[in-house]
Structure formats: structure tokens, C-alpha cells
Short mmCIF file of C-alpha atoms in Angstrom, two decimals:
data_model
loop_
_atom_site.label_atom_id
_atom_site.label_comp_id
_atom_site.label_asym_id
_atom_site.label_seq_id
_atom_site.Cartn_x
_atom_site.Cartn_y
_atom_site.Cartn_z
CA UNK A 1 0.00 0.00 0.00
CA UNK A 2 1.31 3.31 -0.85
CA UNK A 3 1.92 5.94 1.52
CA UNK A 4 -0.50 8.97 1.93
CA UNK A 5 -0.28 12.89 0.99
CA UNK A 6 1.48 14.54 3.99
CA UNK A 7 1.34 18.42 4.52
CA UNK A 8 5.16 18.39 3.77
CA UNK A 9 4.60 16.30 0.74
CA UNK A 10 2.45 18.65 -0.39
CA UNK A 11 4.85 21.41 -0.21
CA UNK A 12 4.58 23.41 3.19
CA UNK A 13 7.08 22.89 6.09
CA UNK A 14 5.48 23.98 9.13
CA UNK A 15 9.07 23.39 11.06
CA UNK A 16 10.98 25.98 9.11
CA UNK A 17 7.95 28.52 9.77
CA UNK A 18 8.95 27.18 13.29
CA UNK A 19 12.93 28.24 13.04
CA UNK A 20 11.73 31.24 10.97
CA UNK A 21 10.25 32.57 13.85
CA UNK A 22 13.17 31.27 16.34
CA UNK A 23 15.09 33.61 14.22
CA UNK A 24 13.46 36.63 14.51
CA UNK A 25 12.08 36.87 17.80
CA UNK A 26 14.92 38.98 19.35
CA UNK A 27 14.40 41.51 16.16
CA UNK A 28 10.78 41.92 16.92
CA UNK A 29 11.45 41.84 20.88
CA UNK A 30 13.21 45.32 20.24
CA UNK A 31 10.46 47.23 19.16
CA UNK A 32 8.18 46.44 22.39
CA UNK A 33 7.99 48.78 24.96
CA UNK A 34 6.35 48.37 28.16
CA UNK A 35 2.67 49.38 26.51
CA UNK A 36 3.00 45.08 24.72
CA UNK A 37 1.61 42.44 26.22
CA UNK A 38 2.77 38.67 25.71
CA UNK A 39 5.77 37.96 22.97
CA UNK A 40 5.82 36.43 19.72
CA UNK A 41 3.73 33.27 18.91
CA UNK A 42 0.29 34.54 20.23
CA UNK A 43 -2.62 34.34 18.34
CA UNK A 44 -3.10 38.14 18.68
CA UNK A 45 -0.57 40.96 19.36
CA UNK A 46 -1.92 42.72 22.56
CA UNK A 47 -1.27 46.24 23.08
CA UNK A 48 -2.13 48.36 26.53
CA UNK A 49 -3.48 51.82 25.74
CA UNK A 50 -4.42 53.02 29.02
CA UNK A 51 -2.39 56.08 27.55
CA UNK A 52 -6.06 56.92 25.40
CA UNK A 53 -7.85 57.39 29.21
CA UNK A 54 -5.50 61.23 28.61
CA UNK A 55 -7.33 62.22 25.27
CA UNK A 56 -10.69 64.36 24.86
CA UNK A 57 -11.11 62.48 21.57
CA UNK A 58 -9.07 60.27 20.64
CA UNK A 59 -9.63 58.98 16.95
CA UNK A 60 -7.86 55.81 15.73
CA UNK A 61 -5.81 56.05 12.18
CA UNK A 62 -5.20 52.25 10.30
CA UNK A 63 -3.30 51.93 6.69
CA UNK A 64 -2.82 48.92 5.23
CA UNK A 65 0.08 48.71 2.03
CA UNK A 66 2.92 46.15 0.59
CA UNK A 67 5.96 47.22 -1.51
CA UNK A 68 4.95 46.43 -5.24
CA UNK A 69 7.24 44.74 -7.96
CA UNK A 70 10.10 45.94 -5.41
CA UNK A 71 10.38 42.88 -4.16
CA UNK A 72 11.89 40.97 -7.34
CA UNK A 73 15.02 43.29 -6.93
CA UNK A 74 15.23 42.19 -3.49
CA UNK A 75 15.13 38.68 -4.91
CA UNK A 76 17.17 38.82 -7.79
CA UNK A 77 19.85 40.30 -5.42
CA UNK A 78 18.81 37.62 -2.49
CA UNK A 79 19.01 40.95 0.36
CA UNK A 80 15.95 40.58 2.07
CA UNK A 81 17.00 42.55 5.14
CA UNK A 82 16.00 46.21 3.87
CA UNK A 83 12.62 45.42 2.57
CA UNK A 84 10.87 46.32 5.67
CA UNK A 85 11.88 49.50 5.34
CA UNK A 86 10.10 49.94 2.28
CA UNK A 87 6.95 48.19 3.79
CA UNK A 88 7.06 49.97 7.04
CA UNK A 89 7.70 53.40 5.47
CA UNK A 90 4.68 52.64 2.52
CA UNK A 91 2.50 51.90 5.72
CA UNK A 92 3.41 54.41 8.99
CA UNK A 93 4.17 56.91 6.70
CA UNK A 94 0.35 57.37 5.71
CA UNK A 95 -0.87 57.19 9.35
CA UNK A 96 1.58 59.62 10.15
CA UNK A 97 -0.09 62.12 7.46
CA UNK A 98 -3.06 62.51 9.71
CA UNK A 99 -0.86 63.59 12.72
CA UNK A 100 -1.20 60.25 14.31
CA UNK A 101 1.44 58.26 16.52
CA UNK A 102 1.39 54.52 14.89
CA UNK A 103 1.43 52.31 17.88
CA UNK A 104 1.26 49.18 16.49
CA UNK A 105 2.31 47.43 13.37
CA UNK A 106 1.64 43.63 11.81
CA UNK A 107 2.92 42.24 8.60
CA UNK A 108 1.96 39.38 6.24
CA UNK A 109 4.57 37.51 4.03
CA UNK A 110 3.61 34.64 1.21
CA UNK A 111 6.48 32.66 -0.56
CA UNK A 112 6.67 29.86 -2.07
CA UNK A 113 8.77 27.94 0.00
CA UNK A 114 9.93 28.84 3.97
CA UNK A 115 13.17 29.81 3.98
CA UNK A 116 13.83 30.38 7.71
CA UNK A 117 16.78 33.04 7.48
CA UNK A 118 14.86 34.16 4.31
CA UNK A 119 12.16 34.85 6.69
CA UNK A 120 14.26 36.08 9.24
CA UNK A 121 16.03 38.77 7.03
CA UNK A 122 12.88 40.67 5.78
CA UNK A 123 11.33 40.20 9.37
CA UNK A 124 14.37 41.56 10.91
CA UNK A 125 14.22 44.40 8.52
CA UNK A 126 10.44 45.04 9.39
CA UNK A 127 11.75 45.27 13.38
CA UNK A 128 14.10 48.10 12.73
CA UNK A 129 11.94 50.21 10.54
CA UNK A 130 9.45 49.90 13.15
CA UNK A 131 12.30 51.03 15.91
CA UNK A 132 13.11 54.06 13.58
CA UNK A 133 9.24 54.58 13.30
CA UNK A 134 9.09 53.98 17.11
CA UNK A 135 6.22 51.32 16.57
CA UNK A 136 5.22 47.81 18.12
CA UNK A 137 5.64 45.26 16.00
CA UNK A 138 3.09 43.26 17.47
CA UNK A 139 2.38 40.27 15.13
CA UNK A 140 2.71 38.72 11.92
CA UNK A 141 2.04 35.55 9.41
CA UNK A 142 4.60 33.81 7.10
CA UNK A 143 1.96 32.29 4.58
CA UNK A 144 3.19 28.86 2.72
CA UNK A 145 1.81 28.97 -1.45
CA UNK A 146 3.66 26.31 -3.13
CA UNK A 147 2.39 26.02 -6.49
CA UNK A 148 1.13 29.94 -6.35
CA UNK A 149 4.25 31.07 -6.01
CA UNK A 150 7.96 29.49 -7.26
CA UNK A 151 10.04 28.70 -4.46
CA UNK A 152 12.35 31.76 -4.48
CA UNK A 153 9.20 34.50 -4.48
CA UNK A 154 7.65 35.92 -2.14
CA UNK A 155 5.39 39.15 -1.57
CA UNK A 156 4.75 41.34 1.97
CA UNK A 157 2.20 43.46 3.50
CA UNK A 158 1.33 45.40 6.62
CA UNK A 159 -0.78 47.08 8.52
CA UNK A 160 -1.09 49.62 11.26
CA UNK A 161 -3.17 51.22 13.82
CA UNK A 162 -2.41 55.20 15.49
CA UNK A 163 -3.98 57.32 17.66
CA UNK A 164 -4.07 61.16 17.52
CA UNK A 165 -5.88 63.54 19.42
CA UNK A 166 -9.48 64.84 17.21
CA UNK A 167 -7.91 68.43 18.49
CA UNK A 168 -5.05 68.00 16.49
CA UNK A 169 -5.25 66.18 13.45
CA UNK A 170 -3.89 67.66 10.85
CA UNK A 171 -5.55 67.93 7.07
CA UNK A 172 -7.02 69.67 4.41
CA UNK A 173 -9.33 71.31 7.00
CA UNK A 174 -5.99 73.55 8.70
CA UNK A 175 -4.89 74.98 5.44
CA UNK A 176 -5.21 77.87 4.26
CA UNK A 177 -3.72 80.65 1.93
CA UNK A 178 -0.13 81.97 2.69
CA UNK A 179 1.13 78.60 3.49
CA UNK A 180 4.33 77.11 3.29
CA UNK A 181 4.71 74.14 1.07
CA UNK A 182 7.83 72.25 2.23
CA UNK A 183 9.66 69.18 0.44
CA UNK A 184 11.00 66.46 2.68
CA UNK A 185 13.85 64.49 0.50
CA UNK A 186 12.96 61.08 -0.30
CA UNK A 187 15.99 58.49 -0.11
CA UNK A 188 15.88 57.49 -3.49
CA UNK A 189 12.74 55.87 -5.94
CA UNK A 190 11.18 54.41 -2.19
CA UNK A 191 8.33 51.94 -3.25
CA UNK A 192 6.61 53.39 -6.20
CA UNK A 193 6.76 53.05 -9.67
CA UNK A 194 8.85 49.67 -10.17
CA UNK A 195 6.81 48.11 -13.07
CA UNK A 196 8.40 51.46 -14.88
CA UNK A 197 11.69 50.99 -13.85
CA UNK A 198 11.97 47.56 -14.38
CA UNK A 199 10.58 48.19 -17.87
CA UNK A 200 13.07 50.63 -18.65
CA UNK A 201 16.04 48.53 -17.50
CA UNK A 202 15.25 45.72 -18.70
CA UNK A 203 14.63 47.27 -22.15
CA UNK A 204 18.16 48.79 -21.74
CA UNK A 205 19.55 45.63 -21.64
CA UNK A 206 21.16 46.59 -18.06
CA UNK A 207 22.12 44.12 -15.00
CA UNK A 208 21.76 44.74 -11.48
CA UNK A 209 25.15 43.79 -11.10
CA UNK A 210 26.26 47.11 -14.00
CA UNK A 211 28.36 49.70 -11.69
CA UNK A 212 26.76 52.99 -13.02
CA UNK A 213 28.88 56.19 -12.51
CA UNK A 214 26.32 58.65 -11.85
CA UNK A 215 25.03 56.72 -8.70
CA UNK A 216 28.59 55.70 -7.59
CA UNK A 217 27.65 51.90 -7.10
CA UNK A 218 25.95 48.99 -8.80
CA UNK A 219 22.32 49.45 -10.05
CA UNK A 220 21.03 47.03 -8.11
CA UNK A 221 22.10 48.77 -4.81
CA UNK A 222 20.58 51.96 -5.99
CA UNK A 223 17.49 50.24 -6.88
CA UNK A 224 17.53 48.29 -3.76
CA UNK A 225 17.81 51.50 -1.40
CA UNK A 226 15.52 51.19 1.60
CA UNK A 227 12.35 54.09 1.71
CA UNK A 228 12.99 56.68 4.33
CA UNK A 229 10.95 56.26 7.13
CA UNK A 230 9.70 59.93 8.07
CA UNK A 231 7.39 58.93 11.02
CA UNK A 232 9.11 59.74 14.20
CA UNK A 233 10.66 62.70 12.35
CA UNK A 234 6.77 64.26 10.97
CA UNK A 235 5.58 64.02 15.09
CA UNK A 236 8.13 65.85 16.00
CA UNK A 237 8.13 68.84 13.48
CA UNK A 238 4.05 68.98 13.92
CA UNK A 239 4.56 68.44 17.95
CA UNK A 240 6.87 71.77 17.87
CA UNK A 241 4.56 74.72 17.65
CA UNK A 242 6.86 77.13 16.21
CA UNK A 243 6.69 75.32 12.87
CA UNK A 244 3.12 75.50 12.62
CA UNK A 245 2.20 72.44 10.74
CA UNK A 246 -1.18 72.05 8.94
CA UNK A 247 -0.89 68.98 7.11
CA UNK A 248 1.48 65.90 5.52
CA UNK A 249 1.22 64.56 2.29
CA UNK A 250 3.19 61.18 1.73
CA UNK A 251 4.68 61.05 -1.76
CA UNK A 252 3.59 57.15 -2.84
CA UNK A 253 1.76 56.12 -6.18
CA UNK A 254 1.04 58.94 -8.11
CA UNK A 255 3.96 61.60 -7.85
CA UNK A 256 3.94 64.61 -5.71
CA UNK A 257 0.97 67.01 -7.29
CA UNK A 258 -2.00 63.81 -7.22
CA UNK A 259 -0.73 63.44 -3.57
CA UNK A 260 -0.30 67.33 -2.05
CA UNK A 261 -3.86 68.06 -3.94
CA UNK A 262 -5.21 65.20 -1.81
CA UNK A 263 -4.61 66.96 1.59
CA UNK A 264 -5.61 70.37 0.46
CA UNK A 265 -9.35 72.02 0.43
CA UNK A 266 -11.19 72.59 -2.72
CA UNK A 267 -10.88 76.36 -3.59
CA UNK A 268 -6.89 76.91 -3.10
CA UNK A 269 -4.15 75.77 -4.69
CA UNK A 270 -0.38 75.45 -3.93
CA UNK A 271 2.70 75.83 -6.52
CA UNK A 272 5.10 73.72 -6.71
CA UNK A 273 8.22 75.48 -8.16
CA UNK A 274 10.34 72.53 -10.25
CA UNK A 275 13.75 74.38 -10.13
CA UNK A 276 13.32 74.22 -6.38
CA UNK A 277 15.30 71.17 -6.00
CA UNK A 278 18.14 69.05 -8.45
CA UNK A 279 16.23 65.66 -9.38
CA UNK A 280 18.50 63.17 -8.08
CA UNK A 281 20.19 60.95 -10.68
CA UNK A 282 17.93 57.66 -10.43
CA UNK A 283 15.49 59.74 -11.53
CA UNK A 284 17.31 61.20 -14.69
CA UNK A 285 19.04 57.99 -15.85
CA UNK A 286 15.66 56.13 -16.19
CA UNK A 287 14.28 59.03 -18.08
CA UNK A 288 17.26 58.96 -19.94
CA UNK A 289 17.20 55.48 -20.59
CA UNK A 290 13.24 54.73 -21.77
CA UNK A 291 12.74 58.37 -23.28
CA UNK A 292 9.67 58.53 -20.29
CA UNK A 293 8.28 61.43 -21.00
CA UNK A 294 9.00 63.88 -17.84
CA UNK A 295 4.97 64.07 -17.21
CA UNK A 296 4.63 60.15 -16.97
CA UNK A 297 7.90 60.24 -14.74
CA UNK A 298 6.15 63.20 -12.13
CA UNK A 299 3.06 61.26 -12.61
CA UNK A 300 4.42 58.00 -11.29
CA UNK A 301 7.82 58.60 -9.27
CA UNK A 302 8.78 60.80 -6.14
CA UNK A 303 11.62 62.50 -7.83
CA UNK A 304 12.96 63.16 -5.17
CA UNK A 305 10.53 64.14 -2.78
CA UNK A 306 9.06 61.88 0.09
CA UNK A 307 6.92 63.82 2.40
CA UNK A 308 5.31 67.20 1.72
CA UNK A 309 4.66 69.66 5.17
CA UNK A 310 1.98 72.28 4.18
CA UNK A 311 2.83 74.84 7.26
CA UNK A 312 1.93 78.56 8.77
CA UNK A 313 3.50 81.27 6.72
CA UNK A 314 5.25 82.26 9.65
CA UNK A 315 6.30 79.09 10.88
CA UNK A 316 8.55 78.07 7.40
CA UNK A 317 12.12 79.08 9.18
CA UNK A 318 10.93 77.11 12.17
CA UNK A 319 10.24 74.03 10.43
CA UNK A 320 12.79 73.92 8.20
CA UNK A 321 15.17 74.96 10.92
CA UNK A 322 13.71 72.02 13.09
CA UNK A 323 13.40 69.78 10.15
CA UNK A 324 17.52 70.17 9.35
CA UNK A 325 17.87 69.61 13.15
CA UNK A 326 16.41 66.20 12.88
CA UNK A 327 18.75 65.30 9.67
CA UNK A 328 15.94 65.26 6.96
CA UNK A 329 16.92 67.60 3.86
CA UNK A 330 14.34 69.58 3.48
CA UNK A 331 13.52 72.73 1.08
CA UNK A 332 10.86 75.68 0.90
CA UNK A 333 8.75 73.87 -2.62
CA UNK A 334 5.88 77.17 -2.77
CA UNK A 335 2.90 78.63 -1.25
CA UNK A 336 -0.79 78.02 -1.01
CA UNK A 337 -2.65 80.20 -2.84
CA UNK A 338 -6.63 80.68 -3.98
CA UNK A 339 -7.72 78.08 -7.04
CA UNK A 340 -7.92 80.34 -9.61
CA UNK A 341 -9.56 77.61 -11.90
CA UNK A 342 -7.20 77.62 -14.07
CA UNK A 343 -6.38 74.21 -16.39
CA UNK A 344 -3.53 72.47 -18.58
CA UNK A 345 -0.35 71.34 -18.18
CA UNK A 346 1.27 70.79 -15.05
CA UNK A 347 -2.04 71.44 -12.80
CA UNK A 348 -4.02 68.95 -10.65
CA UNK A 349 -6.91 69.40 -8.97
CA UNK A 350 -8.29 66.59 -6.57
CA UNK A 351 -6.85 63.10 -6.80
CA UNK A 352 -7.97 59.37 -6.14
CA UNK A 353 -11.16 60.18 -5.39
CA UNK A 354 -10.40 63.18 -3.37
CA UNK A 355 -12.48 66.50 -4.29
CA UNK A 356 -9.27 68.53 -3.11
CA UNK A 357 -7.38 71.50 -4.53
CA UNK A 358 -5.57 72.10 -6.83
CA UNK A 359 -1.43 71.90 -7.30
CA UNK A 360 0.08 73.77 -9.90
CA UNK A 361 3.43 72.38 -10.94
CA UNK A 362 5.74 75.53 -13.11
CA UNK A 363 9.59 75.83 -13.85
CA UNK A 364 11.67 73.10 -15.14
CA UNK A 365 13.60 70.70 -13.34
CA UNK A 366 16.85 70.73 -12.59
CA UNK A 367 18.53 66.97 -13.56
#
């Protein structure tokens, strides 16, 4: 008689999920405070806020995101330890918009085969975004698809959960005209816009392994460079009242004017001065290298910038002053103005799904 079907025949090896998590229990241990309940292996991460007894109103922010196509440079290189960056920054990042502290984070990985250090690697890279971020990571699930996905692939998501006081969140709603728009520098091409870039390179013919001269190291390490995490640094520019802040806009899918018009109220509109800031050279080489058009490249790609702050007119020295302080480059972008209706080239009004304002992008950039 022939044997029968086991789970491991099958393809899923519930003891290296087992020595997966072995190995990155002291990773996640880090980013617990005092406020986390329990360790690693519960069904549930627990999380004591007593701390929300202190606010009037305190109203919960949750964002939910994964890193894209991203993750096949990650695997073509086999570095798995600075993709968390990328997923923490996609996810915090966007709490972090509203004003909110994100308290607690979880993440969800599927591959085709367990891979314990694999595992480990992108875990342990979750755990010190989240330190940066100064957020719990509280729980997690390394998912098994053999036969979905090959043995080397795998794909990661996350979620999170803030708090911020209803008194001070931060939005369209604080805005107003004679505002400061103020670019935050991203650390590269972050999480957005790989499907482009892979296009382009791949129709160039190039290999990660190609040293190119104008980013001083091998394309693959450029491409690979983790997203900066701008959490801890946005509470503490909005926390200092000097630098008045009014609202955040996070830079993802879409390029900088869909996302600023998103956080801005229908019937003003803020400039956005292109010879403001030098694109940096990622930017320009896949340009240069697929002839993308520079609107699909602003319409897909940071360029450069990670994190808008929209801020008082007189609190633009302050911030930026605070901002430089903290390490983040940072540069005065425009102002907020009235929508004067205006239409064509190089203006947005409202984005994905947002009845917003309106940006108006003018000037050329500087590559």
C-alpha cells in the first residue's frame, strides 16, 4: 500500500515557519515597549493603551500597504534585510499624514517555499523600521503557497493602527492661503513606480550587477535603497509649535501634485516650483534610458521628494530649521494660494477620489 499525501509532501514545512520565527524573535522583541503584552507566537498581538484614558477624543488612524514589484530586486539580489523599510515606510508613513502616533504594526509575508533566514532577514528588517518609526511590531504571518508562487518568491504586507488627538489632526481642514509648502527628501525611488523601472532597464539591456557612474555603485544597490521612514521625524516637526504644521502629504503612487492636492481644500491651490530642488540621478538615468516622457515620470515617481509639510507662513524658518535639526533635507517647494480655476499642463486638482485643490506644478527641473 502506498503511503499517503502529507502536509510536507504537499509542499509546506510547518518546522521551518517554526525556526523562521526562532530567528526573529529577538528583532521583533526590540520594538516592544512596556505598553506590549505577551511575545511572539500569540494568536493576537496585545497592546495596553491606558495612555487613550489622557485624550478628549481620541480617533484611531489604520493603513494597510505592501511594496509592489520591489520585491523581485530584493530577490534577484537575495538581500531581504531592507525590505521592511520599504513596507514599514509605505504603511506608517500614511498614518503619520493625519498627525497620528502609529502604535502598532503587523505584517503578512507569502512565498513559495519557507526559507527560515529568508524569513528572518525581511522580518528583521520590518523590526528596525518599526524602531526608527518607534512602533510595536506586534504580530505577523509567514503564509506557505507552493504552487502559487515558485520557491524563491515571495510578496509582503502590513498594517497599522495610530492614535491622535481629534484636536489635532492635521488635514485639508488647517490649510489655508499663505502657506508654506515644504519638500521632505525622499531616499531614493522608495516603493513606487517599479513596473516602470523595471521596464526601462530591462529594455536597456542593463544588469543589477552594472556599476553605473552617476550613482557611484551597482544598479542594483541603488534600486535596492531602503524608503525613508519619516514617522518619528513628521511628530516631532508637527509636535513643535513654532513650525506650525497644517498637514502631511506622503509622496507614494502617483507623484507629488496627485498626492499634495489630496490633503488640500477645494478652492486653493499650492505651486510647486520645479527648479526648487536638483532631481537626483535615479530619476534622470531612467528618463534617460526609456525616453519617459517627464509628465509620466512626475506622474508615477517621487523625484525626489518623500513627504510634503503644508505649514503657517510664519512658521517656514521654524520648520525647516527644526526639520535640518532632525537630519531630513528639506527645502521651501511654494505657497498656497486661492484656485484660480485655471487648467492644462502641469495642474491637478483633486486626486484618487479626493475632491481637493488644486497643485500647480511651473519651472523646469533641474537633472
Amino acid at each position: 500500500m502506498s503511503e499517503g499525501i502529507t502536509y510536507a509532501a504537499a509542499g509546506v514545512d510547518t518546522a521551518a515557519g517554526d525556526r523562521a520565527v526562532e530567528l526573529m524573535k529577538s528583532a521583533v522583541a526590540r520594538t516592544h515597549g512596556p505598553q506590549v503584552l505577551g511575545g511572539v507566537g500569540g494568536f493576537a498581538g496585545l497592546f495596553d493603551v491606558s495612555m487613550l484614558k489622557a485624550y478628549d477624543r481620541p480617533l484611531l488612524a489604520s493603513s494597510t500597504d505592501g511594496v509592489g514589484t520591489k520585491v523581485a530586486i530584493a530577490q534577484a539580489l537575495d538581500i531581504h534585510d531592507t525590505i521592511g523599510f520599504d513596507l514599514v515606510g509605505m504603511v506608517v508613513d500614511d498614518i503619520v499624514v493625519c498627525g497620528a502616533e502609529p502604535l502598532v504594526m503587523t505584517d503578512y509575508i507569502a512565498t513559495g517555499k519557507v526559507v527560515p533566514e529568508r524569513i528572518a532577514d525581511i522580518v528583521r528588517g520590518i523590526a528596525a523600521a518599526c524602531e526608527v518609526a518607534g512602533t510595536a511590531l506586534v504580530g505577523g504571518e509567514t503564509a506557505e503557497h507552493p504552487g502559487l508562487l515558485g520557491p524563491h518568491e515571495y510578496d509582503v504586507a502590513g498594517a497599522a493602527v495610530g492614535v491622535v488627538e481629534a484636536a489635532d489632526l492635521l488635514g485639508p481642514e488647517k490649510v489655508q492661503t499663505g502657506d508654506v509648502v515644504i519638500a521632505l527628501a525622499s531616499s531614493g525611488l522608495h516603493s513606487n513606480g517599479y513596473s516602470l523601472v523595471r521596464a526601462v532597464i530591462n529594455h536597456a539591456g542593463w544588469t543589477l550587477d552594472r556599476h553605473v557612474d552617476e550613482f557611484g555603485r551597482t544598479l542594483g544597490e541603488e534600486l535596492l535603497e531602503p524608503t525613508r521612514v519619516y514617522a518619528s521625524d513628521c511628530l516631532a516637526l508637527a509636535r513643535d509649535a513654532g513650525a506650525q504644521v497644517h498637514a502631511y502629504s506622503h509622496v507614494t503612487g502617483g507623484g507629488l501634485a496627485a498626492n499634495l492636492a489630496r490633503v488640500l481644500p477645494k478652492g486653493l491651490s499650492a505651486s510647486v516650483d520645479r527648479a526648487s530642488w536638483t532631481v537626483p540621478a535615479v530619476f534622470d538615468v531612467v528618463r534617460g534610458l526609456g525616453q519617459v516622457p517627464w509628465g509620466d515620470l512626475e506622474n508615477t515617481l517621487n523625484l525626489g521628494v518623500g513627504m510634503v509639510a503644508v505649514v503657517g507662513a510664519d512658521g517656514a524658518d521654524a520648520a525647516l530649521a527644526r526639520l535640518a535639526a532632525l537630519g531630513v533635507p528639506a527645502w521651501t517647494l511654494g505657497v498656497v494660494t486661492e484656485d484660480d480655476g485655471a487648467t492644462g499642463e502641469g495642474i491637478v486638482r483633486g486626486a484618487k477620489g479626493v475632491d481637493g485643490g488644486a497643485v500647480r506644478l511651473h519651472g523646469e527641473y533641474r537633472a
